[in-house]
Coordinates of C-alpha atoms in Angstrom, one line a residue:
M1 CA -60.8 -13.3 24.3
C2 CA -60.4 -13.4 28.0
R3 CA -59.7 -9.7 29.2
G4 CA -56.4 -8.6 31.6
K5 CA -52.8 -9.7 31.3
P6 CA -52.1 -11.4 28.0
F7 CA -51.5 -15.3 27.8
Y8 CA -48.5 -16.2 25.3
D9 CA -48.6 -19.8 25.3
L10 CA -51.0 -21.1 22.7
A11 CA -52.3 -23.8 25.1
L12 CA -53.9 -21.3 27.6
R13 CA -55.1 -19.1 24.7
C14 CA -57.1 -22.3 23.8
Q15 CA -58.6 -22.6 27.2
Y16 CA -59.5 -19.3 27.7
F17 CA -61.2 -18.4 24.2
L18 CA -63.1 -21.6 24.8
L19 CA -64.1 -20.3 28.0
D20 CA -65.4 -16.9 26.7
Q21 CA -67.3 -18.6 24.3
N22 CA -69.0 -21.5 26.3
R23 CA -69.0 -20.2 29.9
G24 CA -69.9 -23.9 30.9
T25 CA -66.7 -25.6 29.8
T26 CA -64.5 -26.8 32.5
V27 CA -60.7 -26.7 32.1
H28 CA -59.2 -29.6 33.7
N29 CA -55.6 -29.3 35.5
V30 CA -53.4 -31.9 33.5
V31 CA -50.5 -34.2 34.3
I32 CA -48.0 -36.5 32.6
S33 CA -48.6 -39.4 35.0
G34 CA -46.7 -42.4 33.4
T35 CA -44.1 -42.7 30.5
G36 CA -42.7 -45.8 29.0
L37 CA -39.5 -47.0 26.9
Y38 CA -39.0 -49.5 24.2
T39 CA -35.5 -50.4 23.6
P40 CA -34.6 -52.5 20.6
A41 CA -32.5 -55.8 21.5
N42 CA -29.6 -54.8 19.5
S43 CA -26.6 -52.2 20.1
I44 CA -23.9 -51.2 17.9
S45 CA -21.0 -49.5 19.1
N46 CA -18.8 -46.7 17.3
E47 CA -16.3 -49.3 16.9
E48 CA -18.6 -51.9 15.2
L49 CA -19.6 -49.2 12.8
V50 CA -16.5 -47.6 11.9
Q51 CA -15.3 -50.8 11.2
S52 CA -18.2 -51.5 8.4
F53 CA -17.9 -47.9 6.9
N54 CA -14.2 -48.0 6.7
T55 CA -14.6 -51.2 4.6
Y56 CA -16.8 -49.7 2.5
V57 CA -14.7 -46.7 1.9
Q58 CA -11.7 -49.1 1.2
Q59 CA -13.6 -51.0 -0.9
F60 CA -14.9 -47.7 -3.0
N61 CA -11.6 -46.4 -3.2
A62 CA -10.0 -49.5 -4.6
D63 CA -12.7 -49.8 -7.0
N64 CA -12.5 -46.1 -8.2
A65 CA -8.5 -45.8 -7.9
G66 CA -8.4 -44.9 -11.7
A67 CA -10.8 -41.8 -11.5
I68 CA -9.3 -40.9 -8.3
E69 CA -5.7 -40.8 -9.4
A70 CA -7.2 -38.6 -12.6
G71 CA -8.9 -36.4 -10.0
E72 CA -12.4 -36.9 -11.4
I73 CA -13.5 -37.7 -7.8
E74 CA -12.6 -37.4 -4.4
P75 CA -11.2 -40.3 -2.4
L76 CA -13.8 -41.1 0.4
A77 CA -12.3 -40.4 3.9
E78 CA -12.3 -42.9 6.4
S79 CA -13.9 -42.4 10.0
S80 CA -13.0 -43.2 13.7
A81 CA -14.8 -43.9 16.9
A82 CA -12.9 -40.9 18.7
F83 CA -13.9 -38.8 15.9
I84 CA -17.8 -39.8 16.3
E85 CA -17.5 -39.5 19.8
K86 CA -15.8 -35.9 19.8
A87 CA -18.1 -34.7 17.3
S88 CA -21.2 -35.9 19.0
G89 CA -20.8 -37.3 22.2
I90 CA -22.3 -40.6 21.0
K91 CA -20.9 -44.0 22.1
S92 CA -23.4 -46.4 20.8
R93 CA -26.8 -46.8 19.5
F94 CA -30.0 -49.3 20.0
V95 CA -31.3 -50.6 16.5
M96 CA -34.0 -52.6 15.1
N97 CA -31.6 -54.5 12.9
K98 CA -27.7 -54.9 13.2
D99 CA -26.7 -57.2 10.5
G100 CA -27.9 -55.3 7.8
I101 CA -26.6 -51.8 8.8
L102 CA -23.0 -53.4 9.4
D103 CA -22.8 -55.3 5.8
P104 CA -20.4 -53.1 4.0
Q105 CA -22.5 -54.1 0.9
R106 CA -25.9 -53.3 1.9
M107 CA -25.4 -50.7 5.3
R108 CA -29.2 -50.3 5.6
P109 CA -31.4 -51.9 7.9
H110 CA -32.7 -55.4 7.1
L111 CA -36.5 -55.2 7.9
P112 CA -38.9 -57.6 5.9
E113 CA -42.1 -56.5 4.6
R114 CA -45.1 -57.5 7.1
S115 CA -48.4 -58.6 5.8
N116 CA -51.2 -56.5 6.6
D117 CA -52.4 -59.0 9.2
E118 CA -49.4 -58.4 11.1
M119 CA -48.4 -55.5 13.6
S120 CA -46.4 -53.2 11.6
V121 CA -42.9 -52.4 12.9
L122 CA -43.4 -48.6 14.5
C123 CA -46.9 -50.4 16.1
E124 CA -44.7 -53.1 17.9
M125 CA -42.4 -50.3 19.1
A126 CA -45.2 -48.1 20.2
V127 CA -47.4 -50.9 22.0
G128 CA -44.0 -52.0 24.2
A129 CA -43.6 -48.2 24.9
A130 CA -47.2 -47.8 26.0
R131 CA -47.6 -50.9 28.1
Q132 CA -44.6 -49.9 30.0
A133 CA -46.4 -46.3 30.8
L134 CA -49.9 -47.5 31.3
E135 CA -48.5 -49.7 34.0
R136 CA -46.6 -46.8 35.3
A137 CA -49.7 -44.7 35.3
G138 CA -51.8 -47.3 37.2
K139 CA -54.0 -47.2 34.0
T140 CA -55.7 -49.6 31.7
A141 CA -56.6 -49.3 27.8
A142 CA -60.7 -48.7 29.5
D143 CA -59.2 -45.3 30.8
I144 CA -57.7 -43.8 27.8
D145 CA -59.5 -41.9 25.2
G146 CA -57.1 -41.0 22.5
V147 CA -53.8 -42.3 21.1
I148 CA -51.3 -39.7 19.1
V149 CA -48.4 -41.0 17.4
A150 CA -45.6 -38.3 17.1
C151 CA -42.5 -39.0 15.2
S152 CA -40.2 -38.0 12.5
N153 CA -40.9 -40.7 10.1
L154 CA -44.1 -42.5 9.6
Q155 CA -43.9 -46.3 8.3
R156 CA -47.0 -45.6 5.4
P157 CA -49.5 -42.6 4.6
Y158 CA -52.6 -44.6 6.0
P159 CA -54.1 -45.9 7.9
A160 CA -52.7 -44.4 11.1
I161 CA -50.2 -46.0 12.9
A162 CA -51.9 -44.3 15.8
I163 CA -55.3 -46.3 15.0
E164 CA -53.6 -49.3 14.7
V165 CA -51.8 -49.1 18.0
Q166 CA -55.2 -48.2 19.6
Q167 CA -56.7 -51.6 18.0
A168 CA -53.8 -53.5 19.4
L169 CA -54.3 -52.0 23.0
G170 CA -58.0 -52.2 22.9
I171 CA -58.3 -48.6 23.2
Q172 CA -61.8 -46.9 22.4
G173 CA -62.1 -43.3 20.8
F174 CA -59.6 -41.4 18.5
G175 CA -56.2 -42.1 17.1
F176 CA -54.0 -39.9 14.4
D177 CA -50.4 -39.5 13.5
M178 CA -48.4 -36.2 13.7
N179 CA -44.8 -35.5 12.3
V180 CA -42.7 -32.6 13.6
A181 CA -39.3 -34.2 13.2
C182 CA -37.4 -34.4 16.5
S183 CA -39.8 -32.0 17.8
S184 CA -42.9 -34.4 17.3
A185 CA -43.1 -35.3 20.9
T186 CA -43.2 -32.0 22.4
F187 CA -45.8 -30.7 19.9
G188 CA -47.7 -33.9 20.5
L189 CA -47.6 -33.1 24.1
Q190 CA -49.3 -29.7 23.6
T191 CA -52.0 -31.4 21.2
A192 CA -52.7 -34.3 24.1
S193 CA -52.6 -31.7 26.7
N194 CA -55.2 -29.5 25.0
S195 CA -57.4 -32.4 24.5
V196 CA -57.7 -33.2 28.2
Q197 CA -57.6 -29.9 29.5
L198 CA -60.8 -29.2 27.3
G199 CA -62.4 -32.1 28.3
Q200 CA -62.5 -33.9 24.7
A201 CA -60.4 -36.6 26.5
R202 CA -59.8 -38.1 30.0
A203 CA -56.5 -39.2 28.8
V204 CA -54.2 -39.6 25.9
L205 CA -51.7 -41.6 24.8
L206 CA -48.9 -40.4 23.0
V207 CA -46.3 -42.5 21.4
S208 CA -43.0 -41.8 19.6
P209 CA -41.5 -44.7 17.9
E210 CA -38.4 -44.0 15.8
V211 CA -36.8 -46.1 13.3
C212 CA -34.3 -43.6 12.5
T213 CA -31.9 -45.8 11.0
G214 CA -34.4 -46.4 8.2
H215 CA -33.7 -42.9 6.7
L216 CA -30.1 -42.7 8.0
N217 CA -27.0 -42.8 5.2
F218 CA -24.4 -45.4 6.6
R219 CA -22.1 -44.1 3.4
D220 CA -21.8 -40.4 4.8
R221 CA -18.8 -40.1 6.8
D222 CA -20.9 -36.9 8.6
S223 CA -23.8 -38.5 9.8
H224 CA -23.6 -42.0 9.4
F225 CA -23.1 -42.3 12.9
I226 CA -26.0 -40.1 14.4
F227 CA -29.0 -42.1 14.5
G228 CA -30.5 -44.8 16.9
D229 CA -33.9 -46.5 17.3
A230 CA -36.3 -46.5 19.8
A231 CA -39.9 -45.5 21.4
T232 CA -41.3 -43.8 23.9
A233 CA -44.9 -43.3 25.3
V234 CA -46.4 -40.7 27.7
I235 CA -50.0 -40.8 29.7
V236 CA -51.2 -37.3 29.7
E237 CA -54.4 -37.2 32.0
R238 CA -56.5 -35.3 34.3
A239 CA -55.1 -34.4 37.3
D240 CA -58.2 -35.4 39.6
L241 CA -58.1 -38.7 37.8
A242 CA -54.3 -39.6 38.3
T243 CA -52.8 -42.0 40.9
S244 CA -49.5 -42.8 39.8
A245 CA -46.3 -42.4 42.2
H246 CA -44.6 -40.0 40.1
Q247 CA -46.7 -37.0 38.2
F248 CA -46.0 -33.9 36.7
D249 CA -47.9 -31.0 36.3
I250 CA -47.8 -29.5 32.5
V251 CA -47.8 -25.7 33.7
S252 CA -47.0 -24.6 30.0
T253 CA -46.4 -25.3 26.5
K254 CA -44.8 -23.1 23.8
L255 CA -44.2 -23.9 20.2
L256 CA -42.0 -22.3 17.5
T257 CA -41.1 -23.2 13.8
T258 CA -39.4 -21.1 11.1
F259 CA -38.5 -22.6 7.9
S260 CA -35.1 -24.0 7.0
N261 CA -33.2 -26.4 4.3
S262 CA -30.8 -27.1 6.7
I263 CA -32.2 -30.5 7.8
R264 CA -34.5 -32.1 5.1
N265 CA -35.4 -35.3 3.7
N266 CA -37.0 -35.3 0.2
F267 CA -38.5 -38.9 0.9
G268 CA -41.9 -38.9 -0.3
F269 CA -44.9 -40.4 -2.6
L270 CA -44.2 -37.9 -5.6
N271 CA -41.0 -39.7 -5.9
R272 CA -41.9 -42.2 -8.2
A273 CA -43.3 -39.6 -10.5
S274 CA -39.9 -38.1 -10.9
D275 CA -37.2 -39.3 -12.8
E276 CA -34.4 -39.2 -10.2
P277 CA -32.8 -42.4 -9.0
A278 CA -35.0 -44.3 -6.3
D279 CA -32.0 -44.0 -3.9
S280 CA -31.1 -40.8 -4.4
P281 CA -29.2 -39.5 -1.0
D282 CA -31.6 -36.7 -0.8
R283 CA -34.1 -39.1 -0.1
L284 CA -32.6 -40.0 3.4
F285 CA -31.5 -37.6 6.3
V286 CA -29.4 -34.6 5.0
Q287 CA -28.3 -31.8 7.2
E288 CA -25.8 -28.9 7.5
G289 CA -24.5 -29.7 10.7
R290 CA -22.4 -26.6 11.4
K291 CA -25.5 -24.4 10.2
V292 CA -27.7 -26.1 12.2
F293 CA -25.9 -25.6 15.3
R294 CA -25.2 -22.2 14.9
E295 CA -28.6 -20.9 14.2
V296 CA -30.7 -23.6 16.4
C297 CA -28.7 -22.9 19.8
P298 CA -29.4 -19.6 20.4
M299 CA -33.2 -19.9 19.0
V300 CA -33.6 -23.0 21.5
A301 CA -32.1 -21.2 24.6
E302 CA -34.1 -17.7 23.6
L303 CA -37.5 -19.6 23.2
I304 CA -37.2 -21.4 26.8
G305 CA -36.2 -18.1 28.3
Q306 CA -39.1 -16.5 27.1
H307 CA -41.4 -19.3 27.7
L308 CA -40.3 -19.2 31.6
E309 CA -40.7 -15.3 31.7
E310 CA -44.0 -15.3 30.2
N311 CA -45.0 -17.7 33.0
Q312 CA -43.0 -15.6 35.7
L313 CA -40.3 -18.5 36.4
N314 CA -36.5 -18.2 37.1
V315 CA -34.1 -20.2 35.0
A316 CA -32.8 -20.4 38.1
D317 CA -35.3 -22.4 39.5
V318 CA -35.5 -25.0 37.1
K319 CA -33.8 -28.3 38.6
R320 CA -33.6 -30.3 35.4
F321 CA -33.4 -29.6 31.5
W322 CA -34.8 -32.7 29.5
L323 CA -33.4 -31.6 26.2
H324 CA -33.5 -33.1 22.6
Q325 CA -30.6 -35.6 22.5
A326 CA -29.0 -34.7 18.9
N327 CA -25.2 -33.5 20.2
L328 CA -23.6 -33.1 23.4
S329 CA -21.9 -29.7 22.5
M330 CA -25.4 -28.0 21.6
N331 CA -27.2 -29.0 24.7
H332 CA -24.0 -27.8 26.9
L333 CA -24.3 -24.6 25.0
I334 CA -28.3 -24.0 25.2
V335 CA -28.0 -24.7 28.9
K336 CA -24.8 -22.1 29.4
R337 CA -27.1 -19.8 27.4
L338 CA -29.7 -20.2 30.0
L339 CA -27.8 -20.6 33.2
G340 CA -24.9 -18.2 32.5
R341 CA -22.7 -21.2 33.8
E342 CA -22.0 -25.1 32.9
A343 CA -24.6 -27.3 33.8
S344 CA -24.4 -30.3 35.9
V345 CA -25.1 -33.9 34.6
E346 CA -27.8 -34.2 37.0
E347 CA -29.2 -30.8 35.8
A348 CA -29.1 -31.9 32.1
P349 CA -29.2 -35.2 32.0
V350 CA -27.8 -37.2 28.8
I351 CA -29.0 -40.5 27.2
L352 CA -27.3 -39.5 23.9
D353 CA -24.3 -41.6 24.5
T354 CA -26.0 -44.8 24.7
Y355 CA -29.0 -44.3 22.6
A356 CA -27.5 -41.5 19.6
N357 CA -30.4 -39.5 18.4
T358 CA -33.7 -40.8 18.7
S359 CA -35.6 -38.0 17.2
S360 CA -38.1 -37.2 18.9
A361 CA -37.8 -39.8 21.8
G362 CA -34.7 -38.4 22.9
S363 CA -35.9 -35.8 25.6
V364 CA -38.6 -38.3 26.5
I365 CA -36.1 -41.0 27.1
A366 CA -34.3 -38.3 29.2
F367 CA -37.2 -37.3 31.1
H368 CA -38.4 -41.3 31.1
T369 CA -34.8 -42.0 32.6
Y370 CA -34.0 -39.5 34.9
Q371 CA -37.1 -38.5 36.7
D372 CA -38.0 -40.4 39.9
D373 CA -35.1 -38.4 42.1
L374 CA -37.0 -35.1 41.6
P375 CA -38.7 -33.8 45.1
S376 CA -42.4 -32.4 44.9
G377 CA -42.4 -29.1 43.8
A378 CA -39.2 -29.2 41.4
L379 CA -39.5 -27.2 38.3
A380 CA -38.4 -28.9 35.2
I381 CA -38.1 -27.9 31.5
L382 CA -38.6 -30.7 28.5
S383 CA -37.8 -29.3 25.0
S384 CA -36.9 -30.7 21.8
F385 CA -35.6 -29.3 18.7
G386 CA -35.0 -30.4 15.1
A387 CA -36.1 -30.0 11.3
G388 CA -38.2 -27.3 10.3
Y389 CA -36.8 -25.8 12.2
S390 CA -39.2 -26.5 15.3
I391 CA -38.9 -26.1 18.9
G392 CA -40.8 -27.1 21.7
S393 CA -40.6 -26.2 25.5
V394 CA -42.9 -27.8 28.1
I395 CA -42.8 -26.6 31.6
L396 CA -43.4 -29.1 34.1
R397 CA -43.9 -29.4 37.9
K398 CA -43.3 -32.7 39.8
R399 CA -46.4 -32.9 42.5

């Protein structure tokens, strides 16, 4: 290992270990040179979602009136748009399919199976975001050596969605999928950055296609409003090859995981080997919301604070926090713990109100949407957190 000052973040430790093993290896500076966003055409407002949910509730209570009166089951409670916005900060969400979700008899997206010769849904979304990122970075497929698909739910086990994206865009090199739930993009950024730093790729395309409505229980009052669909893309490349107008140095990355059942989804290939019903609620998104809030917020603030300190940076110098877009109150609390005061909307921008929680894509949507106004030299944090528990922190500096 390299002697002297200890290196805390994993990316730097990997660099210096390799240099110690092979003195001829060049470690490259790495930048984010372009981002892209795919937004579905359809949007659902809180009011539309509540109308569908309440119709379902009324029908359920009517169908089970006898059992409810006998005390055998509890009646379901209706929801309201005001409750949703107060609890989460969400006003609407973009979705891949609207009609199926709003049908009280169905209450899930309607996405017909595609043939193996057709582009998969996740690939289609990823390619849409990737083309935009490539354009912003001033790159073509020939400039990219690797593709990483990092998201919370993959459409199939194999072949990897990343390899399908690679083929669709005409990219040579490698591709693979990874899943760290809502933290997938920041974990993917460290993975992509390491590949570029160590000369394994000139540039890596990181995409996070999220069809979160596919694993959401729209019959659950506490969570039916949480998610939306979207896809993001990021070009991670060598600084000496970057030519785009807006570039961000990847100063450092830091990751943390600690096991928790407070956010869970039990869907998997072994479900068919059990005798549980195929539509069991635990095979969709399930969380203990209050517990997650109580446990995750201090963990995120502590990790970001430690990350800055380890890099001899002051939190007061951070001009922008692009945080995971899960809950407005969570983000307010995290930044307040860091700054010791309320953050302005410029310091901690929000896209949650119109996109809802798009899992791993959320913090990157905020980054994509609110980056161009930052001056050269501005310090920023990109952070995501979620199931696992998992937390990722990326320190960026505008070039």
